[in-house]
C-alpha positions as a Python dict, from the first residue, in 0.01 Angstrom:
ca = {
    (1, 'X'): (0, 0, 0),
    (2, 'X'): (175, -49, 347),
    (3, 'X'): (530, 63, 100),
    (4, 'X'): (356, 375, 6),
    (5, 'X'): (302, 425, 389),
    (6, 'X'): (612, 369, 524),
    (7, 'X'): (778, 590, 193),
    (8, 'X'): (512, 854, 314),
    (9, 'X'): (621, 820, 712),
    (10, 'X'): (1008, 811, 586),
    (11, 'X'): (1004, 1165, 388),
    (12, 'X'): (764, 1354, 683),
    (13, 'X'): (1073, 1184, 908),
    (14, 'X'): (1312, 1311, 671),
    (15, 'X'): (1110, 1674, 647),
    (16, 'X'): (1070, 1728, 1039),
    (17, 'X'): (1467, 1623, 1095),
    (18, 'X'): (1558, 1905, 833),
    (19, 'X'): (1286, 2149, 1018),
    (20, 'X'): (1411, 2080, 1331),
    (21, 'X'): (1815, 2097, 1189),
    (22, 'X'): (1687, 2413, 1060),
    (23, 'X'): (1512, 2564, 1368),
    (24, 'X'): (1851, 2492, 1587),
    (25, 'X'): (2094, 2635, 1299),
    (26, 'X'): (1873, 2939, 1316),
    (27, 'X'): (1868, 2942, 1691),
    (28, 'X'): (2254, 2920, 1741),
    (29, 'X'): (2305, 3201, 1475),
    (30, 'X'): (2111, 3382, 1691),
    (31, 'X'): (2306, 3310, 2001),
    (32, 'X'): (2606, 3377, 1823),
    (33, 'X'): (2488, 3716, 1660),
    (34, 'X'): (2420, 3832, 2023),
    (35, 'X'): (2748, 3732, 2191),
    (36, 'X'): (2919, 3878, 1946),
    (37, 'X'): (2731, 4165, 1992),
    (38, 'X'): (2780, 4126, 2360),
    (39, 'X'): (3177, 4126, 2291),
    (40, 'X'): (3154, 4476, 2070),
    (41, 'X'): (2979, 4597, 2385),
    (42, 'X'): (3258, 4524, 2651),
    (43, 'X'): (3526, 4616, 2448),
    (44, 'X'): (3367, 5011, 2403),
    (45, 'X'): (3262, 4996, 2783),
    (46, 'X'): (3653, 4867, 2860),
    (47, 'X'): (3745, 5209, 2637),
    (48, 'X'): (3541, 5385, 2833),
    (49, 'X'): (3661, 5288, 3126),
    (50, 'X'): (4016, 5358, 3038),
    (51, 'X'): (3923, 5722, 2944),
    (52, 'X'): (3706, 5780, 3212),
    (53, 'X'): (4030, 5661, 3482),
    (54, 'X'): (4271, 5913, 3296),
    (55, 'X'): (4024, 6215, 3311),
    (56, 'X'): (3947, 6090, 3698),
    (57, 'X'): (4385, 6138, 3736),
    (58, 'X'): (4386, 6440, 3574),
    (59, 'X'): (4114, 6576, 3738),
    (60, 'X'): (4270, 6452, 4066),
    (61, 'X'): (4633, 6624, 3985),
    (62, 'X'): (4424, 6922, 3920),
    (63, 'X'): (4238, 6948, 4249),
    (64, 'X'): (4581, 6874, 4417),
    (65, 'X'): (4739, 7131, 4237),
    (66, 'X'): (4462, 7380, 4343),
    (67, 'X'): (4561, 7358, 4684),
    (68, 'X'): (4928, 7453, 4572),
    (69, 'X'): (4917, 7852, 4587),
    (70, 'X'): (5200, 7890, 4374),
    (71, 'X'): (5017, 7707, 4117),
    (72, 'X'): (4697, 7924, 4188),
    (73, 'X'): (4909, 8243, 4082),
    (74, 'X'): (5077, 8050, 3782),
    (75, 'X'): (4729, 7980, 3702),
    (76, 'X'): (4586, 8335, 3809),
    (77, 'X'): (4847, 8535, 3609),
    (78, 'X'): (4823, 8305, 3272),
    (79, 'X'): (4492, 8182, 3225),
    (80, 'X'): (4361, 8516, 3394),
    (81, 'X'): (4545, 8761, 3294),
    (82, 'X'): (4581, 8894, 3667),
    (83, 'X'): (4877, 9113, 3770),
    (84, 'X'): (5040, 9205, 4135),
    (85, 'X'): (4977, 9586, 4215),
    (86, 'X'): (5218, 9824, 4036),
    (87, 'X'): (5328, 9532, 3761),
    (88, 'X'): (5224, 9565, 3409),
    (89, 'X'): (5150, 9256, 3146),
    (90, 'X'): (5282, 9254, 2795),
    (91, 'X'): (5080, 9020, 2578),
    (92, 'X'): (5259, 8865, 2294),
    (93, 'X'): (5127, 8739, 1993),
    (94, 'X'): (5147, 8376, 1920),
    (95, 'X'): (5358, 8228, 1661),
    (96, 'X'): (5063, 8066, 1516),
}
């Protein structure tokens, strides 16, 4: 009987080291699933970033062009439409 026992206490050894192997295989999957995860996130937040700077410069070039008033009439007689008093505007069509 005492072979039967120690057989017995050898497979429940055998049983909780698998278990356990188990439980910290399924724990560092997790670990890994979420770094990885983690990654994906800073590399679209480092995107982000990068497109956020350039419309920062542009909008930065814009508000120093603003204070340009040749640039205000450029801007004025194009995107407005605007003429000086006595001038007239031909509007061409676009090639497109």
């Amino acid at each position: 009987m005492p072979k039967k026992k120690k057989r017995i206490g050898h497979y429940l050894l055998c049983l909780f080291i698998i278990c356990l192997t188990i439980f910290f295989f399924w724990v560092g999957l997790q670990k890994i699933l979420v770094t990885l995860e983690i990654n994906h996130s800073i590399v679209e937040n480092q995107e982000e970033s990068k497109e956020l700077t350039k419309e920062l410069d542009e909008l930065k070039q814009e508000k120093q062009n603003l204070t340009n008033p040749e640039y205000l009439e450029y801007l004025a007689r194009s995107k407005y439409q605007l003429s000086k008093e006595g001038e007239q505007v031909f509007k061409f069509p676009n090639e497109e």
